[in-house]
Structure formats: C-alpha cells, structure tokens
Amino acid sequence: MTQIAFAGVGVDFGATKLFSDVSFTVAPGQRWGFVGRNGSGKTTLFRLLTGELEPTRGSIARAPGLRVSLLEQHRDYGAATTVWEAAAGELAELLALEQSLVKQAADLAHDASPRALAQYGEDLERFEREGGYAVTARIDAVLHGLEFDPAQARVTPLSALSGGELGRLGLARQ
C-alpha cells in the first residue's frame, strides 16, 4: 500500500517556477531524504508532504490516517526557559490550567460564591476532559523516549543544549 504519492507535482511562486513534474511514491517502511542547496525547494517539498501547501499543478495522495510532520530547522520554543517547558509545547496551556485550579481551590476557602464555584467546576471539567491528570506523565514519557532525563529537564536551561539536542527536543513538539 502506498503511503504517499506525488504525480506530476509542480510549484510556482509568482513567475518563479520552483520545480515541476515531480513524481514519486513512498511505500510503508521506506525512508526518504531530500538533499539540496538552500533555496532548492526541500522545505517546500516537506510542506507539500504535510499538506500545509498545495501544489500549483499535479496531485498528492496520502494514505488515510497518515500523519506527516515537519521538524523545522529553526525552532521557536516561545517563553520556555527549560528543556521540560519546551517539551511541553502546546500542553503548556493545560499545565497553566492546572496551576489556575490550584489557586482557585485555595481561593474557594475564602470565597465560595456561586460564580467562583461555577468557574472552578468549568475549569476542572475541561482539565479532566483534556487529560490533565496525565499531562506531566506524558511529557516525561516523551522526554525519556528522546533520551532526556525528565527530572533533569525540569532544571536544564534551553541555552545549555547543543544543536543536536535542540533538534531532538524539537521532536517532542511534533
């Protein structure tokens, strides 16, 4: 079964033809790499693979349920300062909700108004629905799988990582 098929794919940016008539298939278990000079279209090919970009011509078919992601060469870890915070990525919002729930619970001891109770209930329901109780374990498991010590990752600044380690960390956010 073919995982990905490009048929006569071409991409133009305005009057500039980046490439044309690209055709290939990727079967399960195959590994492919794109090698070329800067500006030759490697990132554009990956954006086509992920579906982020549509070709100017030709067609691209992907197997149902196939997930393709691009590990950006230049990564943005937002406001993260530690390896663990950077690995959290989009889960950081859920971690912030957890901290908010802790504060709300403490505040309820002094203000158990219907409004405060309703807000706490809504936030707690969202936290549970989105898997909040398992979020820390999920981040730790991803870090462990990428050969980072989760406990050490909590205190290791991003600035202490090598380029290769930053690349591995980028996989945590995929």
Coordinates of C-alpha atoms in Angstrom, one line a residue:
M1 CA 0.0 0.0 0.0
T2 CA 1.4 3.4 -1.0
Q3 CA 1.7 5.9 1.9
I4 CA 2.3 9.0 -0.2
A5 CA 2.2 9.5 -4.0
F6 CA 3.2 12.6 -5.9
A7 CA 2.1 12.7 -9.5
G8 CA 3.4 15.5 -11.8
V9 CA 3.6 17.9 -8.9
G10 CA 4.9 21.4 -9.6
V11 CA 5.1 24.6 -7.5
D12 CA 5.3 28.2 -8.7
F13 CA 5.8 31.3 -6.6
G14 CA 4.5 34.0 -8.8
A15 CA 6.5 33.9 -12.0
T16 CA 9.2 31.7 -10.4
K17 CA 8.9 28.0 -11.1
L18 CA 10.5 26.3 -8.1
F19 CA 10.1 22.8 -9.6
S20 CA 7.9 20.8 -11.9
D21 CA 6.8 17.3 -12.8
V22 CA 7.9 15.7 -9.5
S23 CA 6.5 12.2 -9.3
F24 CA 7.3 9.5 -6.6
T25 CA 5.7 7.1 -4.2
V26 CA 6.6 6.1 -0.7
A27 CA 5.8 2.6 0.5
P28 CA 5.5 1.5 4.1
G29 CA 8.9 1.1 5.7
Q30 CA 10.7 3.2 3.2
R31 CA 12.9 6.1 4.3
W32 CA 13.4 9.1 2.1
G33 CA 15.7 12.1 2.3
F34 CA 15.8 15.3 0.3
V35 CA 19.2 16.8 -0.3
G36 CA 19.9 20.1 -2.0
R37 CA 21.3 23.6 -1.7
N38 CA 19.5 26.3 0.2
G39 CA 16.5 27.6 -1.8
S40 CA 16.3 24.5 -4.0
G41 CA 12.8 23.5 -2.6
K42 CA 13.4 21.0 0.2
T43 CA 11.2 22.7 2.7
T44 CA 8.6 23.3 0.0
L45 CA 8.5 19.6 -0.7
F46 CA 8.0 18.9 3.0
R47 CA 5.2 21.4 3.2
L48 CA 3.6 19.6 0.3
L49 CA 4.0 16.3 2.2
T50 CA 2.4 17.7 5.3
G51 CA -0.5 19.3 3.4
E52 CA 0.5 22.7 4.6
L53 CA 1.0 23.8 1.0
E54 CA -0.9 22.7 -2.1
P55 CA 0.9 22.2 -5.5
T56 CA 0.4 24.6 -8.3
R57 CA 0.0 21.5 -10.6
G58 CA -0.3 17.8 -10.2
S59 CA -1.7 15.8 -7.3
I60 CA -0.7 14.4 -4.0
A61 CA -2.3 11.4 -2.4
R62 CA -1.8 10.3 1.2
A63 CA -2.9 7.1 2.9
P64 CA -5.9 7.6 5.2
G65 CA -4.8 8.4 8.7
L66 CA -1.2 9.1 7.7
R67 CA 0.4 11.7 9.9
V68 CA 3.3 13.6 8.4
S69 CA 5.1 16.4 10.3
L70 CA 8.0 18.7 9.6
L71 CA 10.7 19.3 12.1
E72 CA 11.6 23.0 11.5
Q73 CA 15.3 23.8 11.2
H74 CA 14.8 27.0 13.2
R75 CA 12.7 26.2 16.3
D76 CA 10.7 28.6 18.4
Y77 CA 10.2 27.5 22.0
G78 CA 8.2 30.6 22.9
A79 CA 8.6 31.6 26.5
A80 CA 10.0 28.3 27.6
T81 CA 13.3 28.6 29.6
T82 CA 13.9 24.9 30.5
V83 CA 14.0 21.7 28.5
W84 CA 10.9 20.4 30.2
E85 CA 8.9 23.6 29.5
A86 CA 10.0 23.5 25.8
A87 CA 8.9 19.8 25.6
A88 CA 5.5 20.7 27.0
G89 CA 4.8 22.7 23.8
E90 CA 1.0 23.0 23.3
L91 CA 0.4 21.2 26.6
A92 CA 1.7 24.3 28.4
E93 CA -1.8 25.7 28.3
L94 CA -3.1 22.6 30.2
L95 CA -0.3 23.0 32.7
A96 CA -1.3 26.6 33.3
L97 CA -4.9 25.5 33.8
E98 CA -3.7 23.1 36.4
Q99 CA -1.9 25.9 38.3
S100 CA -5.1 28.0 38.0
L101 CA -7.1 25.2 39.5
V102 CA -4.7 25.0 42.5
K103 CA -5.1 28.8 43.0
Q104 CA -8.9 28.7 42.6
A105 CA -9.2 25.8 45.1
A106 CA -7.2 27.9 47.7
D107 CA -9.4 31.0 46.9
L108 CA -12.6 28.9 47.4
A109 CA -11.7 28.7 51.1
H110 CA -12.3 32.4 51.3
D111 CA -14.9 33.0 48.5
A112 CA -17.2 30.1 47.8
S113 CA -19.6 32.2 45.8
P114 CA -21.8 30.6 43.1
R115 CA -19.7 32.3 40.4
A116 CA -16.4 31.1 41.8
L117 CA -17.7 27.6 42.2
A118 CA -19.1 27.6 38.7
Q119 CA -15.8 28.8 37.2
Y120 CA -13.9 26.2 39.2
G121 CA -16.3 23.5 38.0
E122 CA -16.0 24.5 34.4
D123 CA -12.2 24.6 34.5
L124 CA -11.9 21.3 36.3
E125 CA -14.2 19.7 33.8
R126 CA -12.1 21.0 30.9
F127 CA -8.9 19.8 32.7
E128 CA -10.3 16.3 33.1
R129 CA -11.7 16.2 29.5
E130 CA -8.3 17.2 28.0
G131 CA -6.3 14.6 30.0
G132 CA -4.9 17.0 32.5
Y133 CA -4.1 14.4 35.2
A134 CA -1.8 12.6 32.8
V135 CA -0.1 15.6 31.2
T136 CA 3.0 15.5 33.3
A137 CA 3.5 11.8 32.8
R138 CA 3.0 12.3 29.0
I139 CA 5.7 15.0 28.9
D140 CA 8.1 12.8 31.0
A141 CA 7.5 9.8 28.7
V142 CA 8.2 11.8 25.6
L143 CA 11.4 13.2 27.1
H144 CA 12.5 9.8 28.2
G145 CA 11.9 8.4 24.7
L146 CA 14.1 11.1 23.3
E147 CA 16.8 10.2 25.8
F148 CA 16.4 13.2 28.1
D149 CA 16.2 12.7 31.9
P150 CA 12.8 14.2 32.7
A151 CA 13.9 15.2 36.3
Q152 CA 17.0 16.9 34.9
A153 CA 15.0 18.5 32.1
R154 CA 13.0 20.5 34.7
V155 CA 16.1 22.4 35.7
T156 CA 18.2 22.4 32.5
P157 CA 18.1 25.7 30.6
L158 CA 17.5 25.6 26.9
S159 CA 20.6 27.5 26.4
A160 CA 22.7 24.6 27.7
L161 CA 21.6 22.3 24.9
S162 CA 23.7 21.6 21.8
G163 CA 22.3 21.9 18.3
G164 CA 21.7 18.2 18.1
E165 CA 19.9 18.1 21.4
L166 CA 17.7 21.0 20.4
G167 CA 16.9 19.0 17.3
R168 CA 15.9 16.0 19.4
L169 CA 13.8 18.3 21.6
G170 CA 12.0 19.6 18.6
L171 CA 10.7 16.1 18.1
A172 CA 8.9 16.3 21.4
R173 CA 6.6 19.0 20.0
Q174 CA 5.6 17.0 16.9

